Coordinates of C-alpha atoms in Angstrom, one line a residue:
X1 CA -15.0 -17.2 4.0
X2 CA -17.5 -14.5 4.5
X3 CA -19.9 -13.1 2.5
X4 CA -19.2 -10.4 -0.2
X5 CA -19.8 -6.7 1.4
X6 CA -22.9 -4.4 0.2
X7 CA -21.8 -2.0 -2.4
X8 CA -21.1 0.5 -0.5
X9 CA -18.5 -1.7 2.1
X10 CA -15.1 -0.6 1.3
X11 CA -12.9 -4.1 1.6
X12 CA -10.5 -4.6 4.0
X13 CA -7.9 -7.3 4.3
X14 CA -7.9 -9.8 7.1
X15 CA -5.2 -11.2 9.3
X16 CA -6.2 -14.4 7.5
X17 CA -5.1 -13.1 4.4
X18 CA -1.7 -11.8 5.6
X19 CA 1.3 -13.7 3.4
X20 CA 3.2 -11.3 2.1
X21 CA 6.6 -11.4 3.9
X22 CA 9.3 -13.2 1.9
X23 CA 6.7 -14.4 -1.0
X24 CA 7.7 -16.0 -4.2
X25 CA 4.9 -13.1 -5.9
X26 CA 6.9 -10.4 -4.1
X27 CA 10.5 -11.2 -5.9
X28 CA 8.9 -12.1 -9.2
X29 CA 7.5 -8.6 -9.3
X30 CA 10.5 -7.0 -8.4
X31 CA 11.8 -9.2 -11.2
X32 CA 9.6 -8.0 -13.3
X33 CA 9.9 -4.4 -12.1
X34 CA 14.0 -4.1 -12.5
X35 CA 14.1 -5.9 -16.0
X36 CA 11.0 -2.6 -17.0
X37 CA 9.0 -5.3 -17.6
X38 CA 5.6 -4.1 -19.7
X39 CA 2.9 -6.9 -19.2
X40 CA 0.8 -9.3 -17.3
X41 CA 1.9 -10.9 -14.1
X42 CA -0.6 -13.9 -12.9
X43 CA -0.1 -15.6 -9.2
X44 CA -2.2 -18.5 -8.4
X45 CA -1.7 -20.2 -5.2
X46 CA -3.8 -21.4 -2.4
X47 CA -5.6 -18.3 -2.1
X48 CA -7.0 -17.4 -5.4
X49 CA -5.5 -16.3 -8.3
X50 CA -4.0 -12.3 -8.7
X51 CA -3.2 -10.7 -12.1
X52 CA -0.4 -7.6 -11.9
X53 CA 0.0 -5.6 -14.4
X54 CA 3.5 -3.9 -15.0
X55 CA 3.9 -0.8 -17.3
X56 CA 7.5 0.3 -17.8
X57 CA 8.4 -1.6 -14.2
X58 CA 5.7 0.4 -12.9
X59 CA 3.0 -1.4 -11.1
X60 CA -0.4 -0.4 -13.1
X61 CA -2.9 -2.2 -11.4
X62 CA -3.3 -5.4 -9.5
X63 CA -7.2 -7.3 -9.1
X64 CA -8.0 -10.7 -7.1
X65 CA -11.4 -12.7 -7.1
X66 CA -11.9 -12.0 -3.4
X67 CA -12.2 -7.9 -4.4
X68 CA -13.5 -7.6 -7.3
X69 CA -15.2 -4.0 -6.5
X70 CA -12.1 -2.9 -4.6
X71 CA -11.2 0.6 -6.8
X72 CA -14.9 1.7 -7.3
X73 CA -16.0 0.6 -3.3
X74 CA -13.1 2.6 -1.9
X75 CA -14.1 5.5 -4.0
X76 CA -17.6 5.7 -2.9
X77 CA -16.7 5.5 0.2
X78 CA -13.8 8.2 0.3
X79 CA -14.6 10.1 -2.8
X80 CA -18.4 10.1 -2.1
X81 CA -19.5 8.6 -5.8
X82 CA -22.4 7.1 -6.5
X83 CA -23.2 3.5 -8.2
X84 CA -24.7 5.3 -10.5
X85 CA -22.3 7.9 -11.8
X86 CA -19.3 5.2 -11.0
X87 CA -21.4 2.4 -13.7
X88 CA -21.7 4.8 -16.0
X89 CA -17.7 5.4 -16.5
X90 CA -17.7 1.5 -16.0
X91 CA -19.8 0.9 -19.0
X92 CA -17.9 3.7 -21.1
X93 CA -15.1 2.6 -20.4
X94 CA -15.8 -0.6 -21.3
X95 CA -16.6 0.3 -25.2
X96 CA -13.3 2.8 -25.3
X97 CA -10.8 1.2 -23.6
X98 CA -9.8 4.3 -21.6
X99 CA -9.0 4.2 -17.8
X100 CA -11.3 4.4 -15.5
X101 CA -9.3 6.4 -12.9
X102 CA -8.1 8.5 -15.8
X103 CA -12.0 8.6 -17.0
X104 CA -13.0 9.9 -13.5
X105 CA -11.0 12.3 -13.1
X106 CA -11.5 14.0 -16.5
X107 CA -15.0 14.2 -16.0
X108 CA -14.4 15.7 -12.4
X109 CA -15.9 12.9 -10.3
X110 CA -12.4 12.3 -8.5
X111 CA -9.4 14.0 -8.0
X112 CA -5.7 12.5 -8.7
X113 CA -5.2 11.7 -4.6
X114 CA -8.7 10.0 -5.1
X115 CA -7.7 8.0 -7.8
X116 CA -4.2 7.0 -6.8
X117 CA -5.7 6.0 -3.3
X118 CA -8.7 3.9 -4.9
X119 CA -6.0 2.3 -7.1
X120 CA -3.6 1.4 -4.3
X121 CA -6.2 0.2 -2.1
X122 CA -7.1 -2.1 -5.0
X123 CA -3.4 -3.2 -5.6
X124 CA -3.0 -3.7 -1.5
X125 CA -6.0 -6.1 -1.4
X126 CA -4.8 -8.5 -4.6
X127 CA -1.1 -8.3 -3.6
X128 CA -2.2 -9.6 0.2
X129 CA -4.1 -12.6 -1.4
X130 CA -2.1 -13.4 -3.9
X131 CA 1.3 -13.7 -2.1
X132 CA 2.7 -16.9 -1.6
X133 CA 5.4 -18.2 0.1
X134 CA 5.6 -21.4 -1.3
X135 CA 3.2 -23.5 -3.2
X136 CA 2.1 -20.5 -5.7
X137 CA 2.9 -20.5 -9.2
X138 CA 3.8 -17.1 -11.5
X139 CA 3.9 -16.7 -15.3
X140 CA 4.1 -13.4 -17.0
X141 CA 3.0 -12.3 -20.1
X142 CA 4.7 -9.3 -21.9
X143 CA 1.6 -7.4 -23.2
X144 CA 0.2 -3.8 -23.3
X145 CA -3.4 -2.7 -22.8
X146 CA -2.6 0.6 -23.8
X147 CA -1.2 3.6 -22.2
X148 CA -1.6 4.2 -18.6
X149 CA -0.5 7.8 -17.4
X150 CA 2.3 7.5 -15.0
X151 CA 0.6 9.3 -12.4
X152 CA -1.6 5.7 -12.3
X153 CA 1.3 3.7 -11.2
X154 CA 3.6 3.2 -8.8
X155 CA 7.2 1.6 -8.1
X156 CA 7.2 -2.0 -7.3
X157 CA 9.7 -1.7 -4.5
X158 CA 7.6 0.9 -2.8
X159 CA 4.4 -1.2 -3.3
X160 CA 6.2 -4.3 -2.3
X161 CA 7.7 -2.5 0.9
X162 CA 4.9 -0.8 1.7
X163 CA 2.6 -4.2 1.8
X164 CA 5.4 -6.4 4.2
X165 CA 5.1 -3.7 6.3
X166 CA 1.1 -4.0 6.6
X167 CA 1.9 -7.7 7.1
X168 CA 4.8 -7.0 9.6
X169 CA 1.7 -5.1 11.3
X170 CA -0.6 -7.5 11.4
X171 CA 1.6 -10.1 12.5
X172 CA 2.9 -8.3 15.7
X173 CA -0.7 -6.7 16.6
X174 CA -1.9 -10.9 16.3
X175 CA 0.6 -11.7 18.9
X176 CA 0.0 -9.1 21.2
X177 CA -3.6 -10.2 21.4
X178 CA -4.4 -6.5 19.7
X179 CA -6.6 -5.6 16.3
X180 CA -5.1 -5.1 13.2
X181 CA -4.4 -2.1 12.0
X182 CA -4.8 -2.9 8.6
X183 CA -8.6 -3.5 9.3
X184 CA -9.3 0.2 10.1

């Protein structure tokens, strides 16, 4: 395992981490997703533990152990934030419950692409970790934590898709010899 990244690192996901295709996490979501499941999907396997959060069938947000800075690291990087500014929602946030991304972009630090990007970078990570294709266990919890705006969230089957095809990715550049491309 390597160290954790300065703050300013935006996380990538390693070849290592690549289990995605045909993963018992993958189907339970899409479970989840088709039945308009509202609450708390948790994943433990080998790799650490993932926590998905459903709204409606829509995928919310997603966060591992592994990336625990994920959202706010990819928006300093791409949105150009500082720790300072990006703490300061954190800690409001916090005491009222609200978003973050939705927090953000209200008081104009990000825009909407900025926020959905940060969030799906965040989702990408947690989804590569927690997927397993055999040994990992999955229990939901129906739950709401409130109202998330639907611009926030995004269909399971696209996330789902769109992460076995990172992995389908990875998996051919490893046995050509070549880099990965999710690592750029």
């Amino acid at each position: 395992m390597t160290s954790a990244p300065s703050a300013s690192a935006v996380e990538v996901v390693g070849l290592e981490d690549v289990e995605i295709l045909e993963s018992t996490t993958s189907r339970r979501i899409l479970a989840c997703a088709e039945e308009g499941a509202t609450g708390e999907l948790v994943c433990s396997c080998h790799a650490g533990r993932v926590h998905v959060y459903l709204q409606r069938g829509r995928v919310a947000w997603a966060s591992d152990g592994r990336h625990p800075r994920a959202f706010t690291g990819h928006l300093k990087h791409h949105a150009g934030l500082a720790t300072a500014a990006i703490e300061e929602v954190v800690a409001e946030c916090r005491s009222t419950h609200r978003p973050i991304g939705e927090t953000l972009l209200a008081r104009g630090l990000a825009n909407e692409e900025q926020v959905r990007a940060a969030l799906r970078h965040q989702i990408g990570l947690a989804l590569h970790v927690g997927e397993c294709r055999h040994d990992g266990e999955q229990t939901f919890t129906a739950r709401a934590y409130g109202e998330y705006d639907p611009r926030f969230t995004f269909a399971a089957c696209e996330v789902v898709e769109e992460e076995q095809d990172v992995a389908r990715a990875c998996y051919e550049a490893s046995a050509r010899g070549a880099p990965c491309g999710c690592q750029g």
